[in-house]
mmCIF file of C-alpha atoms in Angstrom:
data_model
loop_
_atom_site.group_PDB
_atom_site.id
_atom_site.type_symbol
_atom_site.label_atom_id
_atom_site.label_comp_id
_atom_site.label_asym_id
_atom_site.label_seq_id
_atom_site.Cartn_x
_atom_site.Cartn_y
_atom_site.Cartn_z
ATOM 1 C CA MET D 19 -36.813 -164.601 216.403
ATOM 2 C CA LYS D 20 -35.935 -166.338 220.359
ATOM 3 C CA PHE D 21 -33.741 -164.906 222.994
ATOM 4 C CA SER D 22 -32.062 -166.154 226.846
ATOM 5 C CA ILE D 23 -29.782 -165.343 229.097
ATOM 6 C CA ILE D 24 -27.744 -167.660 230.977
ATOM 7 C CA THR D 25 -26.145 -166.404 233.976
ATOM 8 C CA LEU D 26 -23.562 -167.434 236.007
ATOM 9 C CA GLY D 27 -22.864 -166.049 239.072
ATOM 10 C CA CYS D 28 -24.437 -164.071 242.296
ATOM 11 C CA THR D 29 -27.819 -162.848 242.925
ATOM 12 C CA LEU D 30 -27.300 -159.188 241.526
ATOM 13 C CA ASN D 31 -26.545 -161.162 238.005
ATOM 14 C CA ARG D 32 -29.862 -163.113 238.727
ATOM 15 C CA GLY D 33 -31.630 -159.668 238.955
ATOM 16 C CA GLU D 34 -30.270 -157.580 235.889
ATOM 17 C CA SER D 35 -30.359 -161.146 233.748
ATOM 18 C CA GLN D 36 -33.680 -159.920 234.502
ATOM 19 C CA ARG D 37 -34.127 -155.845 233.657
ATOM 20 C CA MET D 38 -32.428 -157.458 230.197
ATOM 21 C CA ILE D 39 -35.285 -160.308 229.894
ATOM 22 C CA ASN D 40 -37.470 -157.282 230.800
ATOM 23 C CA ILE D 41 -36.407 -155.248 228.092
ATOM 24 C CA LEU D 42 -35.405 -157.871 225.478
ATOM 25 C CA LYS D 43 -39.300 -159.022 225.476
ATOM 26 C CA ASN D 44 -41.225 -156.275 223.710
ATOM 27 C CA LYS D 45 -39.173 -156.875 220.610
ATOM 28 C CA PHE D 46 -38.029 -160.609 220.801
ATOM 29 C CA GLU D 47 -39.401 -164.075 222.469
ATOM 30 C CA PHE D 48 -37.908 -165.017 225.361
ATOM 31 C CA THR D 49 -37.250 -168.752 226.658
ATOM 32 C CA GLU D 50 -35.858 -170.260 229.155
ATOM 33 C CA ASN D 51 -34.313 -172.845 227.053
ATOM 34 C CA PRO D 52 -31.141 -171.634 226.202
ATOM 35 C CA ASP D 53 -31.369 -175.145 223.385
ATOM 36 C CA GLU D 54 -34.292 -172.882 221.693
ATOM 37 C CA SER D 55 -32.376 -169.908 221.930
ATOM 38 C CA ASP D 56 -31.366 -167.742 217.964
ATOM 39 C CA ILE D 57 -29.639 -164.906 220.637
ATOM 40 C CA LEU D 58 -28.258 -165.889 223.809
ATOM 41 C CA ILE D 59 -26.894 -163.313 225.977
ATOM 42 C CA ILE D 60 -24.489 -164.672 228.991
ATOM 43 C CA ASN D 61 -24.793 -162.699 231.507
ATOM 44 C CA THR D 62 -20.878 -163.589 233.032
ATOM 45 C CA CYS D 63 -18.964 -164.180 236.949
ATOM 46 C CA THR D 64 -15.306 -162.892 237.316
ATOM 47 C CA VAL D 65 -15.119 -163.697 241.022
ATOM 48 C CA LYS D 66 -14.011 -167.466 240.425
ATOM 49 C CA THR D 67 -11.646 -168.881 237.887
ATOM 50 C CA PRO D 68 -14.443 -172.320 237.799
ATOM 51 C CA SER D 69 -16.896 -168.810 236.450
ATOM 52 C CA GLU D 70 -14.527 -168.023 233.789
ATOM 53 C CA THR D 71 -14.390 -171.682 233.024
ATOM 54 C CA LYS D 72 -17.658 -172.696 233.014
ATOM 55 C CA LEU D 73 -18.409 -169.582 229.914
ATOM 56 C CA PHE D 74 -15.420 -170.616 227.323
ATOM 57 C CA LYS D 75 -16.827 -174.095 227.859
ATOM 58 C CA LEU D 76 -20.833 -172.748 227.464
ATOM 59 C CA LEU D 77 -19.355 -170.576 224.019
ATOM 60 C CA LYS D 78 -17.754 -173.598 222.379
ATOM 61 C CA LYS D 79 -21.628 -175.228 223.377
ATOM 62 C CA TYR D 80 -23.505 -172.610 221.575
ATOM 63 C CA SER D 81 -20.830 -172.183 219.074
ATOM 64 C CA ASN D 82 -24.062 -172.308 216.544
ATOM 65 C CA LYS D 83 -26.190 -169.330 217.565
ATOM 66 C CA LYS D 84 -25.366 -165.672 217.918
ATOM 67 C CA ILE D 85 -23.759 -164.967 221.756
ATOM 68 C CA ILE D 86 -23.671 -161.629 223.241
ATOM 69 C CA LEU D 87 -22.037 -161.224 226.731
ATOM 70 C CA ALA D 88 -22.635 -159.278 229.721
ATOM 71 C CA GLY D 89 -21.782 -159.102 233.312
ATOM 72 C CA CYS D 90 -18.680 -158.241 235.315
ATOM 73 C CA LEU D 91 -16.335 -160.784 233.142
ATOM 74 C CA VAL D 92 -16.464 -158.348 230.261
ATOM 75 C CA GLN D 93 -16.029 -155.376 232.447
ATOM 76 C CA HIS D 94 -12.895 -156.581 233.872
ATOM 77 C CA LYS D 95 -11.131 -158.535 231.213
ATOM 78 C CA PRO D 96 -12.530 -157.564 227.733
ATOM 79 C CA GLU D 97 -9.583 -158.084 226.059
ATOM 80 C CA LEU D 98 -10.923 -161.654 225.811
ATOM 81 C CA PHE D 99 -13.668 -161.570 223.924
ATOM 82 C CA LYS D 100 -13.374 -158.755 221.232
ATOM 83 C CA ASN D 101 -14.638 -160.825 218.463
ATOM 84 C CA TYR D 102 -18.096 -160.700 220.780
ATOM 85 C CA PRO D 103 -20.896 -157.701 220.897
ATOM 86 C CA LEU D 104 -20.418 -157.121 224.877
ATOM 87 C CA VAL D 105 -22.862 -155.435 227.551
ATOM 88 C CA GLY D 106 -20.870 -153.815 229.977
ATOM 89 C CA ILE D 107 -22.318 -153.597 233.756
ATOM 90 C CA TYR D 108 -23.320 -150.002 233.972
ATOM 91 C CA GLN D 109 -24.702 -150.143 229.969
ATOM 92 C CA ILE D 110 -28.071 -152.647 230.601
ATOM 93 C CA ASP D 111 -30.219 -150.481 229.731
ATOM 94 C CA ARG D 112 -28.961 -150.204 226.026
ATOM 95 C CA VAL D 113 -28.932 -154.079 225.606
ATOM 96 C CA ASP D 114 -31.689 -154.099 223.379
ATOM 97 C CA GLU D 115 -28.847 -151.679 220.660
ATOM 98 C CA VAL D 116 -26.377 -154.518 221.005
ATOM 99 C CA VAL D 117 -28.613 -156.836 220.071
ATOM 100 C CA GLU D 118 -30.523 -154.808 216.819
ATOM 101 C CA ASN D 119 -26.391 -153.565 215.991
ATOM 102 C CA TYR D 120 -25.461 -157.499 216.180
ATOM 103 C CA LEU D 121 -28.982 -158.678 213.941
ATOM 104 C CA ASN D 122 -27.863 -156.480 211.161
ATOM 105 C CA GLY D 123 -24.011 -157.028 211.319
ATOM 106 C CA LYS D 124 -22.716 -154.779 213.741
ATOM 107 C CA ILE D 125 -20.661 -155.913 216.418
ATOM 108 C CA LEU D 126 -21.071 -153.077 219.811
ATOM 109 C CA GLN D 127 -19.329 -153.592 222.390
ATOM 110 C CA LEU D 128 -20.312 -151.027 225.357
ATOM 111 C CA LEU D 129 -17.995 -150.776 228.750
ATOM 112 C CA GLU D 130 -18.306 -147.111 229.664
ATOM 113 C CA VAL D 131 -18.430 -147.052 233.266
ATOM 114 C CA LYS D 132 -22.104 -144.220 233.684
ATOM 115 C CA LYS D 133 -23.889 -144.262 236.851
ATOM 116 C CA ILE D 134 -27.365 -145.686 235.814
ATOM 117 C CA ASN D 135 -30.252 -146.014 238.776
ATOM 118 C CA LYS D 136 -30.875 -149.613 237.657
ATOM 119 C CA LEU D 137 -33.773 -149.386 239.534
ATOM 120 C CA SER D 138 -35.550 -147.560 236.400
ATOM 121 C CA ILE D 139 -35.899 -150.970 234.417
ATOM 122 C CA ARG D 140 -38.355 -152.845 235.215
ATOM 123 C CA SER D 141 -37.448 -156.369 236.386
ATOM 124 C CA PHE D 142 -39.005 -159.824 234.060
ATOM 125 C CA ASP D 143 -39.224 -161.713 237.728
ATOM 126 C CA ASN D 144 -40.068 -165.442 238.250
ATOM 127 C CA TYR D 145 -42.777 -166.113 240.620
ATOM 128 C CA PRO D 146 -42.669 -165.955 243.644
ATOM 129 C CA ILE D 147 -39.347 -164.226 244.039
ATOM 130 C CA LYS D 148 -37.935 -160.429 243.702
ATOM 131 C CA ILE D 149 -34.745 -159.874 243.103
ATOM 132 C CA ILE D 150 -34.196 -156.017 243.284
ATOM 133 C CA PRO D 151 -30.763 -154.987 243.824
ATOM 134 C CA ILE D 152 -30.225 -152.055 246.117
ATOM 135 C CA GLN D 153 -26.453 -150.733 245.830
ATOM 136 C CA GLU D 154 -23.368 -151.618 243.618
ATOM 137 C CA GLY D 155 -19.532 -151.178 244.470
ATOM 138 C CA CYS D 156 -18.165 -151.219 247.445
ATOM 139 C CA LEU D 157 -16.164 -149.641 249.893
ATOM 140 C CA TRP D 158 -13.281 -152.047 250.301
ATOM 141 C CA ASN D 159 -10.217 -153.300 247.539
ATOM 142 C CA CYS D 160 -9.480 -156.289 249.530
ATOM 143 C CA THR D 161 -6.312 -157.799 247.474
ATOM 144 C CA TYR D 162 -8.230 -161.155 246.513
ATOM 145 C CA CYS D 163 -10.774 -159.376 244.819
ATOM 146 C CA ALA D 164 -11.775 -159.088 240.803
ATOM 147 C CA THR D 165 -15.420 -157.958 241.509
ATOM 148 C CA LYS D 166 -14.169 -154.777 242.813
ATOM 149 C CA LEU D 167 -12.200 -153.871 238.979
ATOM 150 C CA ALA D 168 -15.261 -154.344 237.449
ATOM 151 C CA ARG D 169 -17.719 -153.435 239.470
ATOM 152 C CA SER D 170 -14.976 -150.223 240.158
ATOM 153 C CA LEU D 171 -18.377 -147.679 240.920
ATOM 154 C CA TYR D 172 -19.603 -147.662 244.047
ATOM 155 C CA GLN D 173 -23.756 -146.440 243.895
ATOM 156 C CA SER D 174 -26.647 -146.596 246.056
ATOM 157 C CA PHE D 175 -30.375 -146.522 244.916
ATOM 158 C CA PRO D 176 -32.471 -144.158 246.259
ATOM 159 C CA PRO D 177 -35.148 -145.688 249.148
ATOM 160 C CA GLU D 178 -38.006 -144.280 247.992
ATOM 161 C CA ASP D 179 -37.377 -146.371 244.947
ATOM 162 C CA ILE D 180 -36.933 -149.907 246.267
ATOM 163 C CA TYR D 181 -39.828 -149.055 248.354
ATOM 164 C CA ARG D 182 -41.558 -148.541 244.956
ATOM 165 C CA GLU D 183 -40.414 -151.517 243.434
ATOM 166 C CA ILE D 184 -41.066 -154.022 247.485
ATOM 167 C CA ARG D 185 -44.653 -152.071 246.420
ATOM 168 C CA ASP D 186 -45.310 -153.498 243.216
ATOM 169 C CA ALA D 187 -43.995 -157.458 244.092
ATOM 170 C CA LYS D 188 -46.832 -157.402 246.915
ATOM 171 C CA ILE D 189 -49.078 -155.986 244.052
ATOM 172 C CA ASN D 190 -48.070 -158.284 241.869
ATOM 173 C CA GLY D 191 -47.362 -161.219 244.377
ATOM 174 C CA LEU D 192 -44.599 -161.514 244.558
ATOM 175 C CA LYS D 193 -44.203 -163.438 248.840
ATOM 176 C CA ILE D 194 -40.535 -163.139 249.012
ATOM 177 C CA ILE D 195 -38.391 -160.536 247.932
ATOM 178 C CA TYR D 196 -34.576 -160.501 248.179
ATOM 179 C CA LEU D 197 -32.083 -157.478 248.646
ATOM 180 C CA THR D 198 -28.664 -157.612 246.547
ATOM 181 C CA GLY D 199 -25.646 -155.731 245.807
ATOM 182 C CA THR D 200 -22.164 -156.307 245.497
ATOM 183 C CA ASP D 201 -22.140 -155.121 249.326
ATOM 184 C CA LEU D 202 -25.079 -154.226 251.370
ATOM 185 C CA ALA D 203 -23.323 -152.819 254.357
ATOM 186 C CA ALA D 204 -22.146 -150.017 252.360
ATOM 187 C CA TYR D 205 -25.742 -149.854 251.485
ATOM 188 C CA GLY D 206 -26.653 -145.300 252.267
ATOM 189 C CA PHE D 207 -22.898 -143.833 252.420
ATOM 190 C CA ASP D 208 -23.168 -142.351 249.434
ATOM 191 C CA ILE D 209 -27.354 -140.919 251.112
ATOM 192 C CA GLY D 210 -26.456 -140.297 253.691
ATOM 193 C CA THR D 211 -28.449 -142.810 255.380
ATOM 194 C CA ASN D 212 -28.116 -146.927 255.584
ATOM 195 C CA LEU D 213 -29.013 -150.187 255.474
ATOM 196 C CA ALA D 214 -30.594 -150.321 259.077
ATOM 197 C CA LYS D 215 -32.676 -147.168 258.250
ATOM 198 C CA LEU D 216 -33.959 -148.439 254.613
ATOM 199 C CA LEU D 217 -35.492 -151.878 256.264
ATOM 200 C CA LYS D 218 -37.202 -149.989 259.157
ATOM 201 C CA GLY D 219 -38.394 -147.816 255.732
ATOM 202 C CA ILE D 220 -40.332 -151.495 254.801
ATOM 203 C CA ARG D 221 -42.083 -150.983 258.085
ATOM 204 C CA ASP D 222 -44.559 -148.065 256.605
ATOM 205 C CA ILE D 223 -45.538 -150.427 253.752
ATOM 206 C CA ASP D 224 -48.252 -153.088 254.405
ATOM 207 C CA GLY D 225 -48.366 -156.693 252.835
ATOM 208 C CA ASP D 226 -48.100 -159.695 253.388
ATOM 209 C CA PHE D 227 -44.202 -160.670 252.064
ATOM 210 C CA TYR D 228 -40.859 -161.818 253.211
ATOM 211 C CA ILE D 229 -37.256 -160.199 252.628
ATOM 212 C CA ARG D 230 -34.009 -161.128 252.191
ATOM 213 C CA VAL D 231 -31.076 -159.130 252.623
ATOM 214 C CA GLY D 232 -28.024 -159.862 250.720
ATOM 215 C CA MET D 233 -24.407 -160.201 251.567
ATOM 216 C CA ALA D 234 -22.961 -157.118 254.538
ATOM 217 C CA ASN D 235 -19.107 -157.149 255.067
ATOM 218 C CA PRO D 236 -18.599 -156.800 258.865
ATOM 219 C CA GLY D 237 -15.930 -153.865 259.559
ATOM 220 C CA ILE D 238 -18.498 -151.558 257.898
ATOM 221 C CA LEU D 239 -21.850 -153.242 259.678
ATOM 222 C CA ASN D 240 -19.815 -152.929 263.375
ATOM 223 C CA LYS D 241 -20.550 -148.867 262.333
ATOM 224 C CA PHE D 242 -24.836 -149.540 262.503
ATOM 225 C CA PHE D 243 -25.596 -153.019 263.484
ATOM 226 C CA ASP D 244 -27.166 -152.691 267.571
ATOM 227 C CA GLU D 245 -29.597 -150.597 264.729
ATOM 228 C CA LEU D 246 -29.364 -153.019 262.039
ATOM 229 C CA LEU D 247 -30.711 -155.721 264.899
ATOM 230 C CA ASP D 248 -33.722 -154.202 266.277
ATOM 231 C CA ALA D 249 -35.000 -153.592 262.155
ATOM 232 C CA TYR D 250 -34.831 -156.835 262.019
ATOM 233 C CA GLU D 251 -37.761 -156.849 264.168
ATOM 234 C CA ASP D 252 -39.434 -156.663 261.648
ATOM 235 C CA ASP D 253 -41.565 -160.381 261.122
ATOM 236 C CA ARG D 254 -41.753 -159.776 257.798
ATOM 237 C CA ILE D 255 -37.680 -159.757 257.436
ATOM 238 C CA PHE D 256 -36.113 -163.584 257.665
ATOM 239 C CA LYS D 257 -34.116 -163.835 260.271
ATOM 240 C CA PHE D 258 -30.689 -164.343 257.750
ATOM 241 C CA PHE D 259 -27.701 -162.888 258.322
ATOM 242 C CA HIS D 260 -24.263 -163.819 255.479
ATOM 243 C CA ILE D 261 -21.623 -161.846 256.878
ATOM 244 C CA PRO D 262 -18.276 -163.243 254.799
ATOM 245 C CA VAL D 263 -15.505 -163.568 257.205
ATOM 246 C CA GLN D 264 -13.172 -165.173 254.227
ATOM 247 C CA SER D 265 -10.334 -166.710 257.391
ATOM 248 C CA GLY D 266 -9.694 -167.345 260.903
ATOM 249 C CA SER D 267 -6.614 -165.385 261.021
ATOM 250 C CA ASN D 268 -5.896 -161.896 261.912
ATOM 251 C CA LYS D 269 -2.356 -162.343 260.059
ATOM 252 C CA VAL D 270 -5.005 -163.670 257.227
ATOM 253 C CA LEU D 271 -7.569 -160.473 257.433
ATOM 254 C CA LYS D 272 -5.049 -158.060 257.378
ATOM 255 C CA ASP D 273 -2.483 -160.063 254.457
ATOM 256 C CA MET D 274 -5.848 -159.619 252.031
ATOM 257 C CA LYS D 275 -6.903 -155.672 253.458
ATOM 258 C CA ARG D 276 -10.205 -157.368 255.391
ATOM 259 C CA LEU D 277 -9.905 -154.179 257.598
ATOM 260 C CA TYR D 278 -12.000 -156.107 260.801
ATOM 261 C CA THR D 279 -10.369 -158.268 263.042
ATOM 262 C CA VAL D 280 -11.765 -161.660 263.878
ATOM 263 C CA GLU D 281 -12.415 -160.418 267.330
ATOM 264 C CA GLU D 282 -14.847 -158.459 265.657
ATOM 265 C CA PHE D 283 -16.663 -160.764 264.036
ATOM 266 C CA TYR D 284 -17.118 -162.991 266.921
ATOM 267 C CA GLU D 285 -18.456 -160.051 268.393
ATOM 268 C CA LEU D 286 -21.080 -159.883 265.202
ATOM 269 C CA VAL D 287 -21.979 -163.466 265.391
ATOM 270 C CA GLU D 288 -22.836 -163.672 269.308
ATOM 271 C CA LYS D 289 -24.725 -160.169 269.093
ATOM 272 C CA ILE D 290 -26.877 -162.132 266.250
ATOM 273 C CA ARG D 291 -27.311 -165.800 268.718
ATOM 274 C CA ARG D 292 -28.728 -162.915 271.538
ATOM 275 C CA LYS D 293 -31.000 -161.582 269.829
ATOM 276 C CA TYR D 294 -32.027 -164.112 266.966
ATOM 277 C CA PRO D 295 -30.908 -167.470 268.980
ATOM 278 C CA LYS D 296 -32.689 -169.863 265.685
ATOM 279 C CA ALA D 297 -31.525 -167.096 262.895
ATOM 280 C CA THR D 298 -29.565 -168.477 259.938
ATOM 281 C CA ILE D 299 -25.888 -166.978 260.094
ATOM 282 C CA ALA D 300 -23.722 -167.593 256.626
ATOM 283 C CA THR D 301 -20.612 -167.196 256.188
ATOM 284 C CA ASP D 302 -17.499 -166.793 253.299
ATOM 285 C CA ILE D 303 -14.309 -169.081 253.839
ATOM 286 C CA ILE D 304 -10.828 -168.159 251.786
ATOM 287 C CA VAL D 305 -8.956 -171.556 251.886
ATOM 288 C CA GLY D 306 -5.335 -171.517 250.745
ATOM 289 C CA TYR D 307 -5.215 -167.787 250.456
ATOM 290 C CA PRO D 308 -1.358 -167.689 249.652
ATOM 291 C CA THR D 309 0.130 -166.504 253.033
ATOM 292 C CA GLU D 310 -1.765 -168.907 254.565
ATOM 293 C CA THR D 311 0.325 -171.624 256.774
ATOM 294 C CA GLU D 312 -0.846 -174.279 258.459
ATOM 295 C CA GLU D 313 -1.163 -172.047 262.055
ATOM 296 C CA ASP D 314 -2.953 -169.308 259.843
ATOM 297 C CA PHE D 315 -6.035 -172.533 258.739
ATOM 298 C CA LYS D 316 -6.050 -174.467 262.265
ATOM 299 C CA LEU D 317 -7.137 -171.034 263.740
ATOM 300 C CA THR D 318 -10.086 -171.037 260.785
ATOM 301 C CA LEU D 319 -11.174 -174.903 261.594
ATOM 302 C CA GLN D 320 -11.255 -173.561 265.732
ATOM 303 C CA MET D 321 -13.798 -170.396 264.381
ATOM 304 C CA ILE D 322 -15.624 -172.445 262.922
ATOM 305 C CA GLU D 323 -16.462 -175.499 265.697
ATOM 306 C CA GLU D 324 -17.051 -172.707 268.179
ATOM 307 C CA LEU D 325 -19.237 -170.071 265.570
ATOM 308 C CA LYS D 326 -20.464 -173.398 264.226
ATOM 309 C CA PHE D 327 -22.502 -171.617 260.878
ATOM 310 C CA ASP D 328 -25.357 -172.041 259.614
ATOM 311 C CA ILE D 329 -24.456 -171.962 255.468
ATOM 312 C CA ILE D 330 -20.583 -172.017 254.951
ATOM 313 C CA ASN D 331 -19.383 -170.641 251.354
ATOM 314 C CA ILE D 332 -16.017 -172.984 251.037
ATOM 315 C CA SER D 333 -13.768 -171.180 247.983
ATOM 316 C CA ARG D 334 -10.662 -173.137 247.534
ATOM 317 C CA PHE D 335 -8.625 -169.553 246.623
ATOM 318 C CA TRP D 336 -8.098 -168.547 242.636
ATOM 319 C CA PRO D 337 -5.630 -166.117 241.393
ATOM 320 C CA ARG D 338 -7.149 -163.589 239.448
ATOM 321 C CA ASP D 339 -5.678 -161.346 237.060
ATOM 322 C CA LYS D 340 -5.733 -158.077 237.889
ATOM 323 C CA THR D 341 -5.595 -158.448 241.320
ATOM 324 C CA PRO D 342 -2.534 -157.464 243.713
ATOM 325 C CA ALA D 343 -2.676 -161.341 245.387
ATOM 326 C CA TYR D 344 -2.075 -163.242 241.461
ATOM 327 C CA ASN D 345 1.348 -162.075 242.022
ATOM 328 C CA LEU D 346 1.516 -163.702 245.355
ATOM 329 C CA LYS D 347 3.699 -167.474 245.378
ATOM 330 C CA GLN D 348 0.440 -169.927 245.442
ATOM 331 C CA LEU D 349 0.578 -172.477 247.241
ATOM 332 C CA ARG D 350 0.372 -176.247 246.007
ATOM 333 C CA GLY D 351 -2.860 -177.021 244.750
ATOM 334 C CA THR D 352 -2.816 -180.739 246.238
ATOM 335 C CA GLU D 353 -3.106 -178.442 249.638
ATOM 336 C CA VAL D 354 -4.968 -176.116 248.786
ATOM 337 C CA LYS D 355 -7.200 -179.343 248.013
ATOM 338 C CA ARG D 356 -6.423 -180.875 251.083
ATOM 339 C CA ARG D 357 -7.659 -177.522 253.626
ATOM 340 C CA SER D 358 -10.838 -177.733 251.031
ATOM 341 C CA ARG D 359 -11.699 -181.046 252.174
ATOM 342 C CA ILE D 360 -11.054 -180.172 255.712
ATOM 343 C CA VAL D 361 -13.620 -177.739 255.834
ATOM 344 C CA LYS D 362 -16.287 -179.197 254.578
ATOM 345 C CA GLN D 363 -16.140 -182.441 256.469
ATOM 346 C CA LEU D 364 -15.703 -179.804 259.741
ATOM 347 C CA PHE D 365 -18.208 -178.461 258.177
ATOM 348 C CA ASN D 366 -21.033 -180.716 257.925
ATOM 349 C CA LYS D 367 -20.364 -182.443 261.537
ATOM 350 C CA VAL D 368 -20.889 -178.898 262.843
ATOM 351 C CA ALA D 369 -23.746 -177.935 260.687
ATOM 352 C CA LEU D 370 -25.858 -181.819 261.413
ATOM 353 C CA GLU D 371 -25.442 -181.198 264.916
ATOM 354 C CA ARG D 372 -27.316 -177.515 264.931
ATOM 355 C CA ASN D 373 -29.602 -178.632 262.162
ATOM 356 C CA LYS D 374 -30.847 -182.119 264.452
ATOM 357 C CA GLU D 375 -32.059 -179.207 266.657
ATOM 358 C CA TRP D 376 -35.191 -178.453 264.490
ATOM 359 C CA ILE D 377 -36.209 -182.192 264.208
ATOM 360 C CA ASN D 378 -39.744 -182.443 266.310
ATOM 361 C CA GLU D 379 -40.198 -179.007 265.671
ATOM 362 C CA ILE D 380 -43.562 -177.580 264.158
ATOM 363 C CA THR D 381 -42.585 -174.427 262.035
ATOM 364 C CA GLU D 382 -44.302 -172.358 259.178
ATOM 365 C CA CYS D 383 -42.363 -171.869 255.992
ATOM 366 C CA ILE D 384 -43.375 -170.616 253.184
ATOM 367 C CA VAL D 385 -42.159 -172.055 249.731
ATOM 368 C CA GLU D 386 -39.543 -171.000 247.783
ATOM 369 C CA SER D 387 -38.411 -173.185 244.740
ATOM 370 C CA LYS D 388 -39.194 -176.791 242.930
ATOM 371 C CA GLY D 389 -36.862 -179.288 244.205
ATOM 372 C CA LYS D 390 -36.477 -182.490 242.710
ATOM 373 C CA GLY D 391 -38.832 -185.039 241.629
ATOM 374 C CA ASN D 392 -42.051 -183.803 244.398
ATOM 375 C CA SER D 393 -40.156 -182.081 246.277
ATOM 376 C CA TRP D 394 -40.585 -178.595 246.922
ATOM 377 C CA ILE D 395 -37.903 -175.676 249.099
ATOM 378 C CA CYS D 396 -39.770 -173.754 251.679
ATOM 379 C CA ARG D 397 -38.121 -171.169 253.647
ATOM 380 C CA ASP D 398 -38.814 -170.252 257.602
ATOM 381 C CA ILE D 399 -38.798 -166.842 259.544
ATOM 382 C CA ASN D 400 -35.638 -167.990 260.378
ATOM 383 C CA TYR D 401 -34.196 -168.724 256.653
ATOM 384 C CA LYS D 402 -33.941 -172.274 257.651
ATOM 385 C CA GLN D 403 -34.465 -174.212 253.479
ATOM 386 C CA ILE D 404 -36.948 -176.639 254.766
ATOM 387 C CA VAL D 405 -37.616 -179.853 251.883
ATOM 388 C CA VAL D 406 -40.953 -181.290 251.939
ATOM 389 C CA LYS D 407 -42.268 -183.079 249.485
ATOM 390 C CA SER D 408 -46.758 -183.011 247.277
ATOM 391 C CA ASN D 409 -47.699 -183.836 243.641
ATOM 392 C CA GLU D 410 -49.339 -180.561 244.104
ATOM 393 C CA ASN D 411 -48.204 -177.158 242.715
ATOM 394 C CA LEU D 412 -47.070 -175.109 246.373
ATOM 395 C CA LEU D 413 -44.671 -172.283 244.778
ATOM 396 C CA GLY D 414 -45.244 -169.503 246.893
ATOM 397 C CA LYS D 415 -47.592 -171.357 249.727
ATOM 398 C CA LYS D 416 -47.257 -171.060 253.629
ATOM 399 C CA LEU D 417 -46.980 -173.941 254.975
ATOM 400 C CA LEU D 418 -47.345 -175.883 258.456
ATOM 401 C CA VAL D 419 -44.439 -178.268 258.948
ATOM 402 C CA LYS D 420 -43.334 -180.445 261.699
ATOM 403 C CA ILE D 421 -40.016 -181.175 260.723
ATOM 404 C CA GLU D 422 -38.401 -185.127 260.701
ATOM 405 C CA GLU D 423 -34.953 -185.114 259.596
ATOM 406 C CA ALA D 424 -32.072 -183.054 258.857
ATOM 407 C CA THR D 425 -28.448 -182.877 257.412
ATOM 408 C CA PRO D 426 -26.603 -181.104 256.780
ATOM 409 C CA VAL D 427 -27.230 -178.483 254.452
ATOM 410 C CA ASP D 428 -31.306 -178.853 255.173
ATOM 411 C CA LEU D 429 -34.412 -179.701 257.874
ATOM 412 C CA ARG D 430 -36.710 -182.611 256.042
ATOM 413 C CA GLY D 431 -40.079 -181.917 256.798
ATOM 414 C CA ARG D 432 -44.150 -183.379 256.272
ATOM 415 C CA ILE D 433 -46.679 -180.961 255.797
ATOM 416 C CA LEU D 434 -49.442 -180.755 258.166
ATOM 417 C CA LYS D 435 -51.204 -178.121 256.635
ATOM 418 C CA ILE D 436 -50.997 -175.800 252.939
ATOM 419 C CA LYS D 437 -52.237 -172.400 254.558
ATOM 420 C CA ASN D 438 -52.960 -170.805 251.571
#
């Protein structure tokens, strides 16, 4: 009997799917193609309404299969799925039990919140990337966030377990390691350490690999940011910083209960650019929060113009059930769409200007994934996305590349040398 997993949402969800795959493949045959499966696990996301809508489309599309639901949405809103077997966020180690009971005609819904060291579950990795969750939950209570309602338990996983996973990845030839979680800035506050100290410990691990540090919130980062920048001096750590600002207006940030100011965020970005001028800085922006006025919106545009982010994850505000912001009077949908369109246009302008600075540079990069046709997606040490073309299988290989073109979202390069 074959099973497959469809993952909606973030890198943390992907990592948890890989651990569920490893549990199930000892009892069932795994296929990456959901159409070929008898059993389908859908790992859900509750961040935005479109993710929820996508899930219901999948349920309709695959209604002929045995479907088990897992992840954040089922933990947040289990009442929507009374007739389905459910695997809660803190029960992924029992996914095989849920599947086996379902095959025997019994529906289990395991949603109890309990501490579980997910690094004790081995993962089914996709070469050349290893995903390692280092923490989950957060120290915030943002008014719009449904993820907090799903991942309600805050915990950091022990450094020794994280280092063991990195060593295992090295032994297995995995060359890119994603450290992920709900908010990496919050790592270690419950076990007497922090993200910077964790990264410094990686220096003691020999090997040729790259580390990508996932999303970390400002406000908490400020407490140890200079130490974190020092930790990034390891030449195996991508100079990539994903720090969500959400708005350029202090009033809106206060309404969101984000607990930092725009000025504090600017200081973080300025420190990054002083120490690592070519680093990739990614941020998240919510457009159309219910209390966002036109003046607030203009402050967000001003921030984008001044800070010239390399990546912006633009989200229209979606009211999520059971959150405080759900009950606020919403802005008109047409107005939110207009603001979203303006942000995207401005980002494309400033990001293209910044990316053009790389044209004619020669850089080393590692091939992270397959693109369309004969294209390959690479990353240099600054985590710039570089697209190259080759009919060879380049996955996981290091290349020497000359940058010849730029778009707002990537660089286009010509391969000068395949290094390994």
